[in-house]
Coordinates of C-alpha atoms in Angstrom, one line a residue:
Chain A
X1 CA 0.0 0.0 0.0
X2 CA 1.2 3.5 -0.9
X3 CA 1.7 5.6 2.2
X4 CA 2.2 9.3 2.8
X5 CA 5.6 8.4 4.2
X6 CA 6.8 7.6 0.8
X7 CA 6.3 11.2 -0.2
X8 CA 8.9 12.1 2.5
X9 CA 11.4 9.8 0.8
X10 CA 10.6 11.5 -2.6
X11 CA 11.2 14.9 -0.9
X12 CA 14.6 13.8 0.4
X13 CA 15.6 12.4 -3.0
X14 CA 14.5 15.3 -5.1
X15 CA 15.2 18.3 -2.9
X16 CA 17.7 20.7 -4.3
X17 CA 17.0 19.8 -7.9
X18 CA 13.7 21.6 -7.8
X19 CA 14.9 25.0 -9.0
X20 CA 15.9 23.4 -12.3
X21 CA 12.4 23.0 -13.6
X22 CA 10.4 26.3 -13.8
X23 CA 7.2 26.6 -15.8
X24 CA 8.2 29.7 -17.6
X25 CA 12.0 29.4 -17.7
X26 CA 13.3 30.9 -21.0
X27 CA 15.5 27.9 -21.7
X28 CA 12.8 25.3 -21.2
X29 CA 11.3 23.1 -23.8
X30 CA 7.6 23.0 -23.4
X31 CA 5.3 20.1 -24.3
X32 CA 1.7 21.5 -24.4
X33 CA -1.2 19.0 -24.5
X34 CA -4.7 20.2 -25.5
X35 CA -7.1 19.1 -22.7
X36 CA -10.4 20.6 -23.6
X37 CA -13.6 18.5 -24.1
X38 CA -12.5 17.7 -27.7
X39 CA -8.9 16.7 -26.7
X40 CA -10.1 14.6 -23.7
X41 CA -12.8 12.8 -25.8
X42 CA -10.2 12.0 -28.5
X43 CA -7.7 10.5 -26.0
X44 CA -5.5 13.3 -24.7
X45 CA -5.3 11.8 -21.2
X46 CA -3.0 8.8 -22.0
X47 CA -0.9 11.1 -24.2
X48 CA -0.4 13.5 -21.3
X49 CA 0.6 10.6 -19.0
X50 CA 3.0 9.3 -21.6
X51 CA 4.6 12.8 -21.9
X52 CA 5.1 13.1 -18.1
X53 CA 6.3 9.6 -17.9
X54 CA 8.9 10.0 -20.6
X55 CA 10.1 13.3 -19.1
X56 CA 10.5 11.7 -15.7
X57 CA 12.1 8.5 -16.9
X58 CA 14.6 10.3 -19.1
X59 CA 15.2 12.9 -16.4
X60 CA 14.7 15.8 -18.8
X61 CA 15.0 18.6 -16.3
X62 CA 14.7 21.3 -19.0
X63 CA 11.4 20.0 -20.3
X64 CA 8.0 21.0 -18.8
X65 CA 4.7 19.4 -19.7
X66 CA 1.7 21.8 -19.6
X67 CA -2.0 21.6 -20.5
X68 CA -4.0 24.0 -22.5
X69 CA -7.6 24.3 -23.6
X70 CA -9.1 24.0 -27.1
X71 CA -6.6 24.9 -29.8
X72 CA -9.5 25.3 -32.3
X73 CA -8.8 22.4 -34.6
X74 CA -10.9 19.7 -32.8
X75 CA -10.8 17.2 -35.7
X76 CA -7.0 16.9 -35.3
X77 CA -7.2 16.1 -31.5
X78 CA -5.3 14.9 -29.5
X79 CA -3.0 17.8 -30.4
X80 CA 0.4 18.4 -28.8
X81 CA 2.6 21.4 -29.4
X82 CA 6.3 21.4 -28.8
X83 CA 8.1 24.7 -28.1
X84 CA 11.9 24.4 -28.2
X85 CA 13.6 27.7 -27.3
X86 CA 14.8 29.6 -30.4
X87 CA 12.8 27.3 -32.8
X88 CA 9.4 27.5 -34.4
X89 CA 6.6 25.8 -32.6
X90 CA 5.8 22.3 -34.0
X91 CA 2.2 21.0 -33.9
X92 CA 1.6 17.3 -33.8
X93 CA -1.8 15.9 -34.4
X94 CA -3.9 12.7 -33.8
X95 CA -1.6 11.8 -31.0
X96 CA -1.3 8.5 -29.2
X97 CA 1.0 7.5 -26.2
X98 CA 3.2 5.7 -28.7
X99 CA 3.6 8.8 -30.9
X100 CA 4.3 10.8 -27.8
X101 CA 7.2 8.5 -26.8
X102 CA 8.6 8.7 -30.3
X103 CA 8.4 12.5 -30.3
X104 CA 10.1 12.8 -26.9
X105 CA 12.9 10.6 -28.2
X106 CA 13.3 12.0 -31.7
X107 CA 12.3 15.6 -31.4
X108 CA 13.2 16.6 -27.9
X109 CA 16.2 14.4 -27.2
X110 CA 17.6 14.0 -30.7
X111 CA 16.4 17.3 -32.2
X112 CA 14.8 15.7 -35.2
X113 CA 11.2 16.7 -35.9
X114 CA 8.9 13.7 -36.6
X115 CA 7.5 14.9 -39.9
X116 CA 4.9 12.3 -40.4
X117 CA 2.9 13.3 -37.2
X118 CA 2.9 17.0 -37.8
X119 CA -0.2 18.9 -38.8
X120 CA 1.4 19.8 -42.1
X121 CA 1.6 16.1 -43.1
X122 CA -1.9 15.4 -42.0
X123 CA -3.9 18.2 -43.6
Chain B
X1 CA -16.6 10.5 -23.7
X2 CA -16.2 6.8 -23.3
X3 CA -16.0 6.5 -19.5
X4 CA -17.0 8.3 -16.3
X5 CA -13.4 9.2 -15.5
X6 CA -13.2 11.2 -18.7
X7 CA -16.4 13.1 -17.9
X8 CA -14.8 14.0 -14.5
X9 CA -11.6 15.2 -16.1
X10 CA -13.6 17.3 -18.6
X11 CA -16.1 18.8 -16.1
X12 CA -13.4 19.8 -13.6
X13 CA -11.7 21.8 -16.3
X14 CA -14.6 24.2 -15.9
X15 CA -13.7 24.8 -12.2
X16 CA -10.1 25.3 -13.1
X17 CA -11.0 27.8 -15.8
X18 CA -13.2 29.6 -13.3
X19 CA -10.1 30.3 -11.2
X20 CA -10.9 28.0 -8.3
X21 CA -8.4 27.7 -5.5
X22 CA -10.1 24.6 -4.0
X23 CA -12.0 22.0 -5.8
X24 CA -13.8 19.2 -4.0
X25 CA -14.6 16.2 -6.2
X26 CA -16.6 13.2 -4.9
X27 CA -17.9 10.0 -6.5
X28 CA -20.1 8.2 -4.1
X29 CA -21.9 5.0 -4.8
X30 CA -24.6 3.6 -2.6
X31 CA -26.4 0.6 -4.0
X32 CA -27.3 1.4 -7.6
X33 CA -27.0 5.1 -7.1
X34 CA -23.8 6.9 -8.0
X35 CA -23.4 10.6 -7.4
X36 CA -20.6 12.6 -9.0
X37 CA -20.2 16.0 -7.3
X38 CA -17.9 18.9 -7.9
X39 CA -17.8 22.0 -5.6
X40 CA -15.5 24.8 -6.4
X41 CA -14.8 28.3 -5.1
X42 CA -14.2 29.8 -8.5
X43 CA -15.8 33.0 -9.8
X44 CA -19.3 31.4 -10.2
X45 CA -22.0 32.3 -12.7
X46 CA -25.0 34.6 -12.7
X47 CA -28.4 32.9 -12.5
X48 CA -28.8 33.7 -16.2
X49 CA -25.5 32.1 -17.3
X50 CA -26.1 29.1 -15.0
X51 CA -29.5 28.5 -16.7
X52 CA -27.8 28.6 -20.1
X53 CA -24.8 26.5 -19.2
X54 CA -26.4 23.2 -20.1
X55 CA -27.2 24.5 -23.6
X56 CA -24.5 23.2 -26.1
X57 CA -24.5 26.5 -27.9
X58 CA -23.3 28.4 -24.8
X59 CA -19.6 28.7 -24.0
X60 CA -17.2 31.3 -22.5
X61 CA -14.4 30.4 -24.9
X62 CA -13.8 32.3 -28.1
X63 CA -12.3 29.6 -30.3
X64 CA -15.6 28.0 -31.0
X65 CA -19.3 28.7 -30.5
X66 CA -20.1 25.5 -28.8
X67 CA -19.5 24.2 -25.3
X68 CA -20.2 20.4 -25.0
X69 CA -18.8 19.4 -21.6
X70 CA -21.9 20.0 -19.5
X71 CA -24.4 18.9 -22.1
X72 CA -22.4 15.6 -22.6
X73 CA -22.5 14.9 -18.8
X74 CA -26.2 15.8 -18.6
X75 CA -27.0 13.4 -21.4
X76 CA -24.9 10.6 -19.9
X77 CA -26.6 11.0 -16.5
X78 CA -30.1 11.2 -18.0
X79 CA -29.5 8.1 -20.2
X80 CA -29.3 6.1 -17.1
X81 CA -32.4 7.6 -15.7
X82 CA -30.4 10.1 -13.6
X83 CA -30.2 13.8 -13.3
X84 CA -27.8 16.7 -13.4
X85 CA -28.1 19.7 -11.1
X86 CA -26.0 22.9 -11.4
X87 CA -25.9 25.6 -8.8
X88 CA -23.8 28.7 -8.9
X89 CA -23.4 32.1 -7.3
X90 CA -21.3 34.9 -8.7
X91 CA -18.2 35.4 -6.6
X92 CA -18.8 32.3 -4.5
X93 CA -18.4 29.3 -6.7
X94 CA -20.2 26.5 -8.5
X95 CA -21.6 23.2 -7.4
X96 CA -22.5 20.4 -9.7
X97 CA -24.1 17.1 -9.0
X98 CA -24.8 14.3 -11.5
X99 CA -26.7 11.3 -10.4
X100 CA -26.5 8.0 -12.3
X101 CA -28.1 4.6 -12.0
X102 CA -24.8 2.6 -11.9
X103 CA -26.5 -0.6 -13.0
X104 CA -28.4 0.8 -16.0
X105 CA -27.3 -0.7 -19.3
X106 CA -26.3 2.8 -20.5
X107 CA -24.1 3.5 -17.5
X108 CA -20.6 4.4 -18.8
X109 CA -17.8 2.3 -17.4
X110 CA -15.8 3.9 -14.6
X111 CA -12.6 4.1 -16.6
X112 CA -9.1 5.1 -15.5
X113 CA -9.8 7.4 -12.5
X114 CA -6.1 7.4 -11.5
X115 CA -5.3 8.9 -14.9
X116 CA -7.9 11.6 -14.3
X117 CA -6.5 12.5 -10.9
X118 CA -3.0 12.5 -12.4
X119 CA -4.0 14.9 -15.2
X120 CA -5.9 17.3 -12.9
X121 CA -3.0 17.6 -10.4
X122 CA -0.4 17.7 -13.2
X123 CA -2.2 20.6 -14.9
X124 CA -3.0 22.6 -11.8
X125 CA -0.5 21.8 -9.0
X126 CA -1.4 25.0 -7.2
X127 CA -5.1 24.1 -6.8
X128 CA -6.2 22.3 -3.7
X129 CA -8.0 19.1 -4.7
X130 CA -10.0 17.2 -2.2
X131 CA -11.1 13.9 -3.8
X132 CA -13.4 11.6 -2.1
X133 CA -14.5 8.1 -3.3
X134 CA -16.9 5.9 -1.7
X135 CA -18.4 2.5 -2.6
X136 CA -21.0 1.5 -0.1
X137 CA -19.0 1.3 3.1
X138 CA -15.5 1.5 1.6
X139 CA -13.9 4.9 1.0
X140 CA -10.8 6.9 0.6
X141 CA -9.9 10.6 0.4
X142 CA -7.0 12.3 -1.4
X143 CA -6.3 15.8 -0.2
X144 CA -3.5 17.6 -2.0
X145 CA -2.8 19.7 1.0
X146 CA -1.9 16.6 3.0
X147 CA 0.5 15.6 0.2
X148 CA 2.1 19.0 0.2
X149 CA 2.6 18.8 4.0
X150 CA 4.6 15.6 3.5
X151 CA 6.6 17.3 0.7
X152 CA 7.4 20.2 2.9
X153 CA 6.9 22.8 0.2
X154 CA 10.2 21.7 -1.3
X155 CA 8.8 19.5 -4.1
X156 CA 5.8 20.5 -6.2
X157 CA 2.9 18.2 -6.9
X158 CA 3.6 18.1 -10.6
X159 CA 7.0 16.5 -10.1
X160 CA 7.0 13.2 -12.1
X161 CA 7.8 11.1 -9.1
X162 CA 5.1 12.6 -7.0
X163 CA 2.6 12.2 -9.9
X164 CA 3.6 8.6 -10.2
X165 CA 2.9 8.1 -6.5
X166 CA -0.5 9.8 -6.8
X167 CA -1.4 7.5 -9.7
X168 CA -0.3 4.4 -7.9
X169 CA -2.2 5.5 -4.7
X170 CA -5.5 6.0 -6.5
X171 CA -5.1 2.7 -8.4
X172 CA -4.6 0.8 -5.2
X173 CA -7.4 2.5 -3.4
X174 CA -9.8 2.0 -6.4
X175 CA -9.0 -1.7 -6.3
X176 CA -9.7 -1.8 -2.6
X177 CA -13.0 0.1 -2.7
X178 CA -14.5 -1.7 -5.7
X179 CA -13.4 -5.2 -4.7
X180 CA -16.1 -7.4 -3.4
X181 CA -13.8 -9.7 -1.5
X182 CA -13.2 -9.0 2.1

């Protein structure tokens, strides 16, 4: 059974590293997941979990995962936008947890945009 | 929406958008009756807006002219013979209560509730969520203030390790409250 005590252990383990990850840090890469009614109905929840899981697993301290409302292109949901500092925003559409994993590995870690999942390739 | 947990995630976005500092979410089941309730201290709605909120052609957002969250939930509740009640006061907050017949053939499956709690806290780590689940005489509560107390203000709730703990905790508790074995 999970106990509140385990949180204390997490606190001990992660204290001191916390100042690295700030929501609006200028050097941060942002993964933005659309979580309005359209996104949720289309499957954004497991996509969000996959993003957080990958960022945690790979210890990507410069990456923040945030949520947003309706982006206005509901037929392409779930939509994920990636903001890498100094680069143009990339919009990925019809996302799945598997696509999310690939995008974290290819786009965020290796710096290669996954063309086939972008909105440009799906219009 | 394919399951109840997705409705919860969607409906609570309204409370978040209303600027709530505290959101109480409860899912209580007694016999066949399941009540999903949300109480927030957000900016609330006027009586006029509250009356229109269940209309799919009412929304506060500007990207589209439709707002489907509440109408979807109302439909889902009513399809099981249940009801949806919405009460709001400007400046005070909003309360919503949806009642379902959990054994009706059109009752949506419960779904991945841990994922819903995960997504809510991940997206709004500064909001106090008090989540209560009850299934007949078994229950549990998750209060994010209690978690923050353990984390001593040094680690935010949206830290991946903390989110993983939250998700595991809810999964374990869900298994316990829905299990019919003693």
